[in-house]
mmCIF file of C-alpha atoms in Angstrom:
data_model
loop_
_atom_site.group_PDB
_atom_site.id
_atom_site.type_symbol
_atom_site.label_atom_id
_atom_site.label_comp_id
_atom_site.label_asym_id
_atom_site.label_seq_id
_atom_site.Cartn_x
_atom_site.Cartn_y
_atom_site.Cartn_z
ATOM 1 C CA UNK A 1 137.558 62.431 89.771
ATOM 2 C CA UNK A 2 136.556 62.178 86.120
ATOM 3 C CA UNK A 3 133.515 60.048 85.442
ATOM 4 C CA UNK A 4 135.562 57.805 83.077
ATOM 5 C CA UNK A 5 137.586 56.562 86.040
ATOM 6 C CA UNK A 6 134.597 55.299 87.937
ATOM 7 C CA UNK A 7 134.372 51.491 87.864
ATOM 8 C CA UNK A 8 131.431 49.719 86.411
ATOM 9 C CA UNK A 9 130.287 48.242 89.764
ATOM 10 C CA UNK A 10 129.938 51.768 91.125
ATOM 11 C CA UNK A 11 128.045 52.932 88.103
ATOM 12 C CA UNK A 12 125.625 49.914 88.439
ATOM 13 C CA UNK A 13 125.206 50.737 92.158
ATOM 14 C CA UNK A 14 124.268 54.274 91.347
ATOM 15 C CA UNK A 15 121.688 53.179 88.844
ATOM 16 C CA UNK A 16 120.319 50.715 91.505
ATOM 17 C CA UNK A 17 120.007 53.394 94.161
ATOM 18 C CA UNK A 18 118.278 55.667 91.612
ATOM 19 C CA UNK A 19 115.617 52.881 91.178
ATOM 20 C CA UNK A 20 115.404 52.292 95.082
ATOM 21 C CA UNK A 21 114.487 55.983 95.488
ATOM 22 C CA UNK A 22 111.977 55.871 92.628
ATOM 23 C CA UNK A 23 110.458 52.723 94.193
ATOM 24 C CA UNK A 24 110.035 54.336 97.507
ATOM 25 C CA UNK A 25 108.242 57.308 95.904
ATOM 26 C CA UNK A 26 106.129 54.909 93.843
ATOM 27 C CA UNK A 27 104.910 52.914 96.781
ATOM 28 C CA UNK A 28 104.087 56.023 98.834
ATOM 29 C CA UNK A 29 102.087 57.436 95.936
ATOM 30 C CA UNK A 30 100.072 54.156 95.418
ATOM 31 C CA UNK A 31 98.925 54.443 99.105
ATOM 32 C CA UNK A 32 98.073 58.107 98.689
ATOM 33 C CA UNK A 33 96.076 57.907 95.488
ATOM 34 C CA UNK A 34 93.939 55.121 96.965
ATOM 35 C CA UNK A 35 93.134 56.830 100.247
ATOM 36 C CA UNK A 36 89.510 57.610 99.135
ATOM 37 C CA UNK A 37 88.797 54.102 98.105
ATOM 38 C CA UNK A 38 90.435 52.784 101.355
ATOM 39 C CA UNK A 39 88.473 55.113 103.542
ATOM 40 C CA UNK A 40 85.184 54.054 101.799
ATOM 41 C CA UNK A 41 86.124 50.392 102.307
ATOM 42 C CA UNK A 42 86.936 50.687 105.945
ATOM 43 C CA UNK A 43 84.234 53.219 106.720
ATOM 44 C CA UNK A 44 86.462 55.589 108.744
ATOM 45 C CA UNK A 45 85.869 59.307 109.133
ATOM 46 C CA UNK A 46 88.282 61.982 107.960
ATOM 47 C CA UNK A 47 89.157 62.774 111.558
ATOM 48 C CA UNK A 48 90.099 59.196 112.182
ATOM 49 C CA UNK A 49 92.118 59.035 108.950
ATOM 50 C CA UNK A 50 94.062 62.088 110.233
ATOM 51 C CA UNK A 51 94.915 60.314 113.380
ATOM 52 C CA UNK A 52 96.037 57.261 111.469
ATOM 53 C CA UNK A 53 98.237 59.193 109.223
ATOM 54 C CA UNK A 54 99.947 60.633 112.241
ATOM 55 C CA UNK A 55 100.393 57.181 113.571
ATOM 56 C CA UNK A 56 101.878 56.150 110.201
ATOM 57 C CA UNK A 57 104.328 58.987 110.605
ATOM 58 C CA UNK A 58 105.163 57.943 114.183
ATOM 59 C CA UNK A 59 105.814 54.319 113.050
ATOM 60 C CA UNK A 60 108.015 55.831 110.363
ATOM 61 C CA UNK A 61 110.130 57.703 112.943
ATOM 62 C CA UNK A 62 110.543 54.425 114.920
ATOM 63 C CA UNK A 63 111.723 52.623 111.693
ATOM 64 C CA UNK A 64 114.312 55.454 111.021
ATOM 65 C CA UNK A 65 115.735 55.218 114.498
ATOM 66 C CA UNK A 66 115.990 51.424 114.374
ATOM 67 C CA UNK A 67 117.386 51.326 110.969
ATOM 68 C CA UNK A 68 120.266 53.683 111.558
ATOM 69 C CA UNK A 69 122.151 51.408 114.073
ATOM 70 C CA UNK A 70 121.264 48.326 112.131
ATOM 71 C CA UNK A 71 122.691 49.823 108.962
ATOM 72 C CA UNK A 72 125.844 50.777 110.776
ATOM 73 C CA UNK A 73 126.204 47.144 112.140
ATOM 74 C CA UNK A 74 125.020 45.112 109.178
ATOM 75 C CA UNK A 75 125.422 47.438 106.239
ATOM 76 C CA UNK A 76 123.011 49.671 104.496
ATOM 77 C CA UNK A 77 122.502 47.117 101.618
ATOM 78 C CA UNK A 78 121.153 44.544 104.021
ATOM 79 C CA UNK A 79 118.784 47.069 105.669
ATOM 80 C CA UNK A 80 117.651 48.346 102.294
ATOM 81 C CA UNK A 81 116.758 44.737 101.276
ATOM 82 C CA UNK A 82 114.646 44.254 104.448
ATOM 83 C CA UNK A 83 112.995 47.670 104.543
ATOM 84 C CA UNK A 84 112.059 47.616 100.845
ATOM 85 C CA UNK A 85 110.591 44.253 101.207
ATOM 86 C CA UNK A 86 108.604 45.228 104.234
ATOM 87 C CA UNK A 87 107.351 48.356 102.444
ATOM 88 C CA UNK A 88 106.444 46.500 99.320
ATOM 89 C CA UNK A 89 104.412 43.898 101.244
ATOM 90 C CA UNK A 90 102.882 46.307 103.744
ATOM 91 C CA UNK A 91 101.571 48.595 101.002
ATOM 92 C CA UNK A 92 99.017 45.858 100.254
ATOM 93 C CA UNK A 93 97.773 46.081 103.873
ATOM 94 C CA UNK A 94 95.598 49.168 103.649
ATOM 95 C CA UNK A 95 93.829 47.612 100.662
ATOM 96 C CA UNK A 96 93.074 44.361 102.553
ATOM 97 C CA UNK A 97 91.952 46.289 105.709
ATOM 98 C CA UNK A 98 88.189 45.942 106.391
ATOM 99 C CA UNK A 99 87.908 48.146 109.432
ATOM 100 C CA UNK A 100 89.676 50.834 111.598
ATOM 101 C CA UNK A 101 91.744 48.324 113.596
ATOM 102 C CA UNK A 102 93.139 46.398 110.577
ATOM 103 C CA UNK A 103 93.802 49.684 108.878
ATOM 104 C CA UNK A 104 95.702 51.090 111.846
ATOM 105 C CA UNK A 105 97.899 47.889 112.008
ATOM 106 C CA UNK A 106 98.483 48.072 108.158
ATOM 107 C CA UNK A 107 99.508 51.648 108.302
ATOM 108 C CA UNK A 108 101.833 51.107 111.209
ATOM 109 C CA UNK A 109 103.699 48.438 109.303
ATOM 110 C CA UNK A 110 103.802 50.510 106.085
ATOM 111 C CA UNK A 111 105.101 53.599 108.053
ATOM 112 C CA UNK A 112 107.755 51.455 109.820
ATOM 113 C CA UNK A 113 108.987 50.009 106.586
ATOM 114 C CA UNK A 114 109.090 53.390 104.840
ATOM 115 C CA UNK A 115 111.038 54.983 107.656
ATOM 116 C CA UNK A 116 113.534 52.327 107.648
ATOM 117 C CA UNK A 117 113.943 52.490 103.863
ATOM 118 C CA UNK A 118 114.335 56.228 103.970
ATOM 119 C CA UNK A 119 117.321 55.978 106.229
ATOM 120 C CA UNK A 120 118.984 52.951 104.675
ATOM 121 C CA UNK A 121 118.611 54.095 101.024
ATOM 122 C CA UNK A 122 120.032 57.529 101.909
ATOM 123 C CA UNK A 123 122.948 55.804 103.788
ATOM 124 C CA UNK A 124 123.579 53.676 100.601
ATOM 125 C CA UNK A 125 123.358 56.857 98.468
ATOM 126 C CA UNK A 126 126.154 58.494 100.635
ATOM 127 C CA UNK A 127 128.427 55.512 99.954
ATOM 128 C CA UNK A 128 127.764 55.636 96.215
ATOM 129 C CA UNK A 129 128.292 59.511 96.247
ATOM 130 C CA UNK A 130 131.521 58.956 98.105
ATOM 131 C CA UNK A 131 132.725 56.518 95.446
ATOM 132 C CA UNK A 132 131.968 59.099 92.792
ATOM 133 C CA UNK A 133 133.781 61.817 94.672
ATOM 134 C CA UNK A 134 131.402 64.443 93.466
ATOM 135 C CA UNK A 135 127.883 65.602 94.566
ATOM 136 C CA UNK A 136 125.047 63.318 93.221
ATOM 137 C CA UNK A 137 122.656 63.132 96.137
ATOM 138 C CA UNK A 138 120.213 65.603 94.908
ATOM 139 C CA UNK A 139 119.574 63.532 91.766
ATOM 140 C CA UNK A 140 118.599 60.538 93.911
ATOM 141 C CA UNK A 141 115.958 62.679 95.715
ATOM 142 C CA UNK A 142 114.731 63.876 92.232
ATOM 143 C CA UNK A 143 114.053 60.192 91.333
ATOM 144 C CA UNK A 144 111.998 59.940 94.470
ATOM 145 C CA UNK A 145 109.699 62.697 93.132
ATOM 146 C CA UNK A 146 109.715 61.036 89.774
ATOM 147 C CA UNK A 147 108.640 57.795 91.337
ATOM 148 C CA UNK A 148 105.840 59.474 93.156
ATOM 149 C CA UNK A 149 104.671 61.078 89.874
ATOM 150 C CA UNK A 150 104.625 57.668 88.253
ATOM 151 C CA UNK A 151 102.763 56.049 91.109
ATOM 152 C CA UNK A 152 100.105 58.814 91.094
ATOM 153 C CA UNK A 153 99.749 58.400 87.325
ATOM 154 C CA UNK A 154 99.441 54.618 87.317
ATOM 155 C CA UNK A 155 97.126 54.711 90.411
ATOM 156 C CA UNK A 156 94.915 57.129 88.760
ATOM 157 C CA UNK A 157 94.768 55.050 85.543
ATOM 158 C CA UNK A 158 93.906 51.996 87.527
ATOM 159 C CA UNK A 159 91.140 53.748 89.399
ATOM 160 C CA UNK A 160 89.854 55.118 86.164
ATOM 161 C CA UNK A 161 89.728 51.595 84.719
ATOM 162 C CA UNK A 162 87.633 50.474 87.629
ATOM 163 C CA UNK A 163 90.309 48.214 89.173
ATOM 164 C CA UNK A 164 89.625 47.071 92.739
ATOM 165 C CA UNK A 165 92.023 48.688 95.207
ATOM 166 C CA UNK A 166 93.201 45.197 96.303
ATOM 167 C CA UNK A 167 94.238 44.364 92.738
ATOM 168 C CA UNK A 168 96.120 47.586 92.272
ATOM 169 C CA UNK A 169 98.051 47.417 95.618
ATOM 170 C CA UNK A 170 98.775 43.657 95.048
ATOM 171 C CA UNK A 171 100.301 44.420 91.749
ATOM 172 C CA UNK A 172 102.370 47.287 93.366
ATOM 173 C CA UNK A 173 103.551 44.863 96.079
ATOM 174 C CA UNK A 174 104.678 42.219 93.659
ATOM 175 C CA UNK A 175 106.498 44.843 91.430
ATOM 176 C CA UNK A 176 108.179 46.158 94.673
ATOM 177 C CA UNK A 177 109.354 42.715 95.658
ATOM 178 C CA UNK A 178 110.599 41.836 92.186
ATOM 179 C CA UNK A 179 112.443 45.177 91.889
ATOM 180 C CA UNK A 180 114.033 44.720 95.319
ATOM 181 C CA UNK A 181 115.268 41.215 94.470
ATOM 182 C CA UNK A 182 116.899 42.535 91.289
ATOM 183 C CA UNK A 183 118.430 45.670 92.758
ATOM 184 C CA UNK A 184 119.855 44.617 96.116
ATOM 185 C CA UNK A 185 122.732 42.465 94.803
ATOM 186 C CA UNK A 186 123.841 45.447 92.802
ATOM 187 C CA UNK A 187 124.134 47.798 95.749
ATOM 188 C CA UNK A 188 127.590 48.575 97.409
ATOM 189 C CA UNK A 189 128.653 46.576 100.426
ATOM 190 C CA UNK A 190 129.383 48.740 103.451
ATOM 191 C CA UNK A 191 129.965 46.533 106.396
ATOM 192 C CA UNK A 192 132.730 45.807 108.826
ATOM 193 C CA UNK A 193 136.309 47.171 108.234
ATOM 194 C CA UNK A 194 135.357 48.466 104.734
ATOM 195 C CA UNK A 195 132.783 50.870 106.134
ATOM 196 C CA UNK A 196 135.120 52.027 108.929
ATOM 197 C CA UNK A 197 137.780 52.716 106.365
ATOM 198 C CA UNK A 198 135.404 54.419 104.020
ATOM 199 C CA UNK A 199 134.126 56.834 106.674
ATOM 200 C CA UNK A 200 137.712 57.813 107.607
ATOM 201 C CA UNK A 201 138.653 58.231 103.906
ATOM 202 C CA UNK A 202 135.516 60.367 103.562
ATOM 203 C CA UNK A 203 136.626 62.772 106.279
ATOM 204 C CA UNK A 204 140.025 63.085 104.629
ATOM 205 C CA UNK A 205 138.474 63.852 101.229
ATOM 206 C CA UNK A 206 136.206 66.392 102.682
ATOM 207 C CA UNK A 207 139.028 68.174 104.374
ATOM 208 C CA UNK A 208 141.436 68.103 101.537
ATOM 209 C CA UNK A 209 139.149 68.616 98.487
ATOM 210 C CA UNK A 210 135.839 70.129 99.555
ATOM 211 C CA UNK A 211 136.637 72.183 102.647
ATOM 212 C CA UNK A 212 134.437 75.349 103.044
ATOM 213 C CA UNK A 213 134.873 77.643 106.135
ATOM 214 C CA UNK A 214 131.649 77.801 108.015
ATOM 215 C CA UNK A 215 131.860 81.553 108.387
ATOM 216 C CA UNK A 216 132.478 82.219 104.649
ATOM 217 C CA UNK A 217 129.725 84.174 103.097
ATOM 218 C CA UNK A 218 131.265 83.737 99.546
ATOM 219 C CA UNK A 219 132.272 80.213 98.781
ATOM 220 C CA UNK A 220 135.360 79.881 96.644
ATOM 221 C CA UNK A 221 135.371 77.956 93.464
ATOM 222 C CA UNK A 222 138.135 75.627 94.449
ATOM 223 C CA UNK A 223 138.498 75.701 98.269
ATOM 224 C CA UNK A 224 141.753 74.376 99.602
ATOM 225 C CA UNK A 225 143.045 73.543 103.125
ATOM 226 C CA UNK A 226 146.556 73.693 104.410
ATOM 227 C CA UNK A 227 146.300 70.947 107.037
ATOM 228 C CA UNK A 228 147.542 67.545 107.912
ATOM 229 C CA UNK A 229 145.266 64.606 108.178
ATOM 230 C CA UNK A 230 145.977 62.121 110.871
ATOM 231 C CA UNK A 231 144.209 59.665 113.206
ATOM 232 C CA UNK A 232 143.445 62.323 115.617
ATOM 233 C CA UNK A 233 141.206 64.074 113.040
ATOM 234 C CA UNK A 234 139.072 60.960 112.778
ATOM 235 C CA UNK A 235 138.913 60.513 116.521
ATOM 236 C CA UNK A 236 137.643 64.199 116.861
ATOM 237 C CA UNK A 237 134.690 63.266 114.738
ATOM 238 C CA UNK A 238 133.418 60.966 117.464
ATOM 239 C CA UNK A 239 133.706 63.599 120.279
ATOM 240 C CA UNK A 240 130.845 65.832 121.620
ATOM 241 C CA UNK A 241 131.659 68.051 118.642
ATOM 242 C CA UNK A 242 130.066 65.558 116.238
ATOM 243 C CA UNK A 243 127.017 65.328 118.413
ATOM 244 C CA UNK A 244 126.548 69.055 118.107
ATOM 245 C CA UNK A 245 127.139 68.906 114.364
ATOM 246 C CA UNK A 246 124.357 66.242 114.063
ATOM 247 C CA UNK A 247 122.086 68.441 116.192
ATOM 248 C CA UNK A 248 122.751 71.410 113.999
ATOM 249 C CA UNK A 249 122.094 69.443 110.879
ATOM 250 C CA UNK A 250 118.894 68.008 112.493
ATOM 251 C CA UNK A 251 117.633 71.501 113.289
ATOM 252 C CA UNK A 252 118.210 72.794 109.724
ATOM 253 C CA UNK A 253 116.484 69.673 108.338
ATOM 254 C CA UNK A 254 113.572 70.358 110.676
ATOM 255 C CA UNK A 255 113.193 73.991 109.463
ATOM 256 C CA UNK A 256 113.531 73.085 105.750
ATOM 257 C CA UNK A 257 110.983 70.249 105.872
ATOM 258 C CA UNK A 258 108.683 72.357 107.923
ATOM 259 C CA UNK A 259 108.518 74.744 105.072
ATOM 260 C CA UNK A 260 108.189 71.891 102.598
ATOM 261 C CA UNK A 261 105.333 70.639 104.564
ATOM 262 C CA UNK A 262 103.542 73.998 104.712
ATOM 263 C CA UNK A 263 103.872 74.288 100.961
ATOM 264 C CA UNK A 264 102.488 70.797 100.335
ATOM 265 C CA UNK A 265 99.491 71.140 102.623
ATOM 266 C CA UNK A 266 98.647 74.880 102.384
ATOM 267 C CA UNK A 267 99.841 76.314 99.109
ATOM 268 C CA UNK A 268 96.501 75.707 97.255
ATOM 269 C CA UNK A 269 94.428 76.969 100.020
ATOM 270 C CA UNK A 270 96.478 80.007 100.373
ATOM 271 C CA UNK A 271 96.132 81.008 96.777
ATOM 272 C CA UNK A 272 92.393 80.282 96.833
ATOM 273 C CA UNK A 273 91.696 82.173 100.086
ATOM 274 C CA UNK A 274 93.988 85.070 99.456
ATOM 275 C CA UNK A 275 93.279 85.673 95.821
ATOM 276 C CA UNK A 276 89.671 84.385 95.684
ATOM 277 C CA UNK A 277 90.185 81.970 92.706
ATOM 278 C CA UNK A 278 88.643 78.639 91.830
ATOM 279 C CA UNK A 279 90.073 75.415 92.959
ATOM 280 C CA UNK A 280 91.636 74.455 89.576
ATOM 281 C CA UNK A 281 93.728 77.709 89.568
ATOM 282 C CA UNK A 282 94.576 77.269 93.159
ATOM 283 C CA UNK A 283 95.986 73.789 92.472
ATOM 284 C CA UNK A 284 98.628 75.346 90.183
ATOM 285 C CA UNK A 285 100.387 76.669 93.330
ATOM 286 C CA UNK A 286 101.537 73.198 94.463
ATOM 287 C CA UNK A 287 102.157 72.263 90.820
ATOM 288 C CA UNK A 288 104.565 75.237 90.510
ATOM 289 C CA UNK A 289 106.295 74.360 93.786
ATOM 290 C CA UNK A 290 106.645 70.625 92.998
ATOM 291 C CA UNK A 291 107.821 71.260 89.391
ATOM 292 C CA UNK A 292 110.741 73.614 90.428
ATOM 293 C CA UNK A 293 111.492 71.182 93.330
ATOM 294 C CA UNK A 294 112.099 68.407 90.894
ATOM 295 C CA UNK A 295 114.018 70.391 88.372
ATOM 296 C CA UNK A 296 116.110 71.932 91.076
ATOM 297 C CA UNK A 297 117.094 68.625 92.596
ATOM 298 C CA UNK A 298 118.357 67.576 89.173
ATOM 299 C CA UNK A 299 120.511 70.757 88.964
ATOM 300 C CA UNK A 300 121.549 71.013 92.609
ATOM 301 C CA UNK A 301 124.412 68.421 92.241
ATOM 302 C CA UNK A 302 126.237 70.516 89.702
ATOM 303 C CA UNK A 303 125.824 73.651 91.752
ATOM 304 C CA UNK A 304 127.107 71.813 94.830
ATOM 305 C CA UNK A 305 130.080 70.558 92.795
ATOM 306 C CA UNK A 306 130.987 74.025 91.636
ATOM 307 C CA UNK A 307 130.197 76.200 94.674
ATOM 308 C CA UNK A 308 129.969 73.772 97.678
ATOM 309 C CA UNK A 309 127.295 72.520 100.023
ATOM 310 C CA UNK A 310 127.071 75.643 101.919
ATOM 311 C CA UNK A 311 126.213 77.862 99.004
ATOM 312 C CA UNK A 312 123.398 75.377 97.948
ATOM 313 C CA UNK A 313 121.738 75.724 101.354
ATOM 314 C CA UNK A 314 122.457 79.399 101.955
ATOM 315 C CA UNK A 315 121.514 80.817 98.668
ATOM 316 C CA UNK A 316 118.703 78.352 98.111
ATOM 317 C CA UNK A 317 117.004 79.241 101.320
ATOM 318 C CA UNK A 318 117.477 82.849 100.481
ATOM 319 C CA UNK A 319 115.607 82.288 97.171
ATOM 320 C CA UNK A 320 112.850 80.515 99.106
ATOM 321 C CA UNK A 321 112.639 83.452 101.561
ATOM 322 C CA UNK A 322 112.181 85.817 98.501
ATOM 323 C CA UNK A 323 109.443 83.592 97.246
ATOM 324 C CA UNK A 324 107.573 83.557 100.435
ATOM 325 C CA UNK A 325 107.752 87.310 100.815
ATOM 326 C CA UNK A 326 106.453 87.559 97.189
ATOM 327 C CA UNK A 327 103.547 85.224 98.040
ATOM 328 C CA UNK A 328 102.505 87.251 101.081
ATOM 329 C CA UNK A 329 102.725 90.624 99.217
ATOM 330 C CA UNK A 330 101.249 89.535 95.807
ATOM 331 C CA UNK A 331 97.605 90.132 94.878
ATOM 332 C CA UNK A 332 98.124 88.722 91.429
ATOM 333 C CA UNK A 333 97.813 85.061 90.471
ATOM 334 C CA UNK A 334 101.026 84.930 88.213
ATOM 335 C CA UNK A 335 103.290 86.615 90.796
ATOM 336 C CA UNK A 336 101.975 84.311 93.611
ATOM 337 C CA UNK A 337 102.666 81.219 91.492
ATOM 338 C CA UNK A 338 106.166 82.632 90.767
ATOM 339 C CA UNK A 339 106.586 82.923 94.517
ATOM 340 C CA UNK A 340 105.634 79.281 95.131
ATOM 341 C CA UNK A 341 107.994 78.315 92.177
ATOM 342 C CA UNK A 342 110.824 80.181 93.802
ATOM 343 C CA UNK A 343 110.066 78.464 97.047
ATOM 344 C CA UNK A 344 110.311 75.081 95.503
ATOM 345 C CA UNK A 345 113.604 75.900 93.695
ATOM 346 C CA UNK A 346 115.184 77.287 96.763
ATOM 347 C CA UNK A 347 114.247 74.334 98.963
ATOM 348 C CA UNK A 348 115.163 71.654 96.341
ATOM 349 C CA UNK A 349 118.854 71.175 97.101
ATOM 350 C CA UNK A 350 118.879 71.686 100.826
ATOM 351 C CA UNK A 351 117.915 68.320 102.243
ATOM 352 C CA UNK A 352 120.187 66.339 100.062
ATOM 353 C CA UNK A 353 123.200 68.400 101.282
ATOM 354 C CA UNK A 354 122.230 67.864 104.829
ATOM 355 C CA UNK A 355 122.051 64.058 104.340
ATOM 356 C CA UNK A 356 125.526 64.175 102.596
ATOM 357 C CA UNK A 357 126.962 66.056 105.557
ATOM 358 C CA UNK A 358 125.397 63.781 108.119
ATOM 359 C CA UNK A 359 126.737 60.697 106.289
ATOM 360 C CA UNK A 360 130.221 62.173 106.073
ATOM 361 C CA UNK A 361 131.091 63.109 109.534
ATOM 362 C CA UNK A 362 134.060 60.706 109.590
ATOM 363 C CA UNK A 363 132.584 58.460 112.207
ATOM 364 C CA UNK A 364 131.581 54.771 112.017
ATOM 365 C CA UNK A 365 128.014 55.490 112.868
ATOM 366 C CA UNK A 366 127.068 57.390 109.675
ATOM 367 C CA UNK A 367 123.647 55.619 109.334
ATOM 368 C CA UNK A 368 122.796 56.352 113.030
ATOM 369 C CA UNK A 369 123.745 60.013 112.553
ATOM 370 C CA UNK A 370 121.425 60.161 109.385
ATOM 371 C CA UNK A 371 118.574 58.515 111.268
ATOM 372 C CA UNK A 372 118.718 61.256 113.983
ATOM 373 C CA UNK A 373 118.919 63.960 111.376
ATOM 374 C CA UNK A 374 116.065 62.248 109.375
ATOM 375 C CA UNK A 375 113.751 61.669 112.168
ATOM 376 C CA UNK A 376 113.938 65.248 113.538
ATOM 377 C CA UNK A 377 113.475 66.665 110.023
ATOM 378 C CA UNK A 378 110.433 64.410 109.607
ATOM 379 C CA UNK A 379 109.012 65.930 112.644
ATOM 380 C CA UNK A 380 109.261 69.311 110.940
ATOM 381 C CA UNK A 381 107.411 67.935 107.931
ATOM 382 C CA UNK A 382 104.513 66.992 110.363
ATOM 383 C CA UNK A 383 104.750 70.021 112.569
ATOM 384 C CA UNK A 384 104.798 72.658 109.928
ATOM 385 C CA UNK A 385 101.212 72.180 108.559
ATOM 386 C CA UNK A 386 99.920 71.778 112.084
ATOM 387 C CA UNK A 387 101.408 75.078 113.351
ATOM 388 C CA UNK A 388 99.896 76.916 110.331
ATOM 389 C CA UNK A 389 96.560 75.289 111.030
ATOM 390 C CA UNK A 390 96.635 76.464 114.676
ATOM 391 C CA UNK A 391 97.710 79.945 113.627
ATOM 392 C CA UNK A 392 94.892 80.397 111.141
ATOM 393 C CA UNK A 393 92.499 80.543 114.167
ATOM 394 C CA UNK A 394 94.291 83.841 115.102
ATOM 395 C CA UNK A 395 95.557 85.248 111.835
ATOM 396 C CA UNK A 396 94.950 84.973 108.078
ATOM 397 C CA UNK A 397 96.561 82.028 106.321
ATOM 398 C CA UNK A 398 98.866 84.345 104.274
ATOM 399 C CA UNK A 399 100.087 86.023 107.480
ATOM 400 C CA UNK A 400 100.823 82.639 109.076
ATOM 401 C CA UNK A 401 103.511 82.132 106.406
ATOM 402 C CA UNK A 402 105.774 84.257 108.459
ATOM 403 C CA UNK A 403 106.557 80.973 110.315
ATOM 404 C CA UNK A 404 108.186 79.215 107.265
ATOM 405 C CA UNK A 405 109.765 82.554 106.342
ATOM 406 C CA UNK A 406 111.576 82.690 109.673
ATOM 407 C CA UNK A 407 112.573 79.168 109.425
ATOM 408 C CA UNK A 408 114.261 79.449 106.037
ATOM 409 C CA UNK A 409 116.047 82.688 107.082
ATOM 410 C CA UNK A 410 117.393 80.871 110.140
ATOM 411 C CA UNK A 411 118.638 78.084 107.764
ATOM 412 C CA UNK A 412 120.299 80.839 105.689
ATOM 413 C CA UNK A 413 122.097 82.185 108.558
ATOM 414 C CA UNK A 414 123.363 78.816 109.758
ATOM 415 C CA UNK A 415 124.055 77.159 106.411
ATOM 416 C CA UNK A 416 127.688 76.749 107.473
ATOM 417 C CA UNK A 417 126.541 73.609 109.523
ATOM 418 C CA UNK A 418 126.669 71.489 106.276
ATOM 419 C CA UNK A 419 130.235 72.369 105.484
ATOM 420 C CA UNK A 420 132.827 69.505 105.782
ATOM 421 C CA UNK A 421 134.691 69.092 108.999
ATOM 422 C CA UNK A 422 137.388 71.701 109.692
ATOM 423 C CA UNK A 423 140.921 70.688 110.449
ATOM 424 C CA UNK A 424 143.553 72.497 112.408
ATOM 425 C CA UNK A 425 147.148 71.677 112.356
#
């Protein structure tokens, strides 16, 4: 569909979802940049903080699993409103905490709201993408990264100006509530019969206009399917085949986010230890990764529109694998930074394609499917850095990068899982 035929309401909804993603990244960054001040205020040790961060993640997974069925029943717009409000209010909690117990409660609330917002905003993004009838999911995730950068910058400025953490987080909370109030009425409705029909229509569009055989190594420019769409096709999406599809998507999300988590937590240390450079130079590794990740997400939608979802995941993970091999083999800083940049570029488009696939399985439980995929993927984001940490007791850090290398190669092999449902007739 040409962009000129898209109605104004859908365009406004797209802009609103962009801002929701940016808001989520902004609120997360405001918590992260104030961690040192919050730990000083509450007097907790680093080991205790690590345990609390794991608890935050656990609460996030609970929020994801609850938000999925709620979004299917009441609509993602309603859940976005509630989750964004909870996240905005609870970001103030860590700043008000005066001890370990109050901080633990505050982080549990913040993690729960953030997890619910992750699922509901991605579900809303799937509805907007469906209305556009072309890939736009990656751009939403790029705005999340942009919001995180803005939050980091404003948080750093506030701390440089000597603002109290309670003032900074109070302003962030108020801004979040105000933005939520403005945006929610502009999101698309997706409840009741309209949601059921939209999911059925999505399967038909996937089959007729975007079908890519899962076994194809070379994705055609304009894939076509000679098949008849009928009610039986929709019913097939609710059979055990759909459950297996959800599990396959969740496994790929786990592997991709495992690799992303390793890059976020270990890239700087890998460069410093392997190449014996200073901390400032080592920090360039994550900078290279995050820069190409953001740029790649802005470009991934066009690539997916031209070559299909499978190509984005398959060839993206192949690029990431080459990057990891280069990192492990290189003894020169520029080549190592190029490897981390290739890793970020290769991973950038994969997760958005997985969420699009999970939200378009043709069932009436799209948000629940997404919550399952998202929660298992989130476990990968947590597990990856931990696995590498355990392995460093046995092998050098650079050698431990074989774990994410194997993970992305498995994703490359099974990239066909993100293809639209196949139809036989």
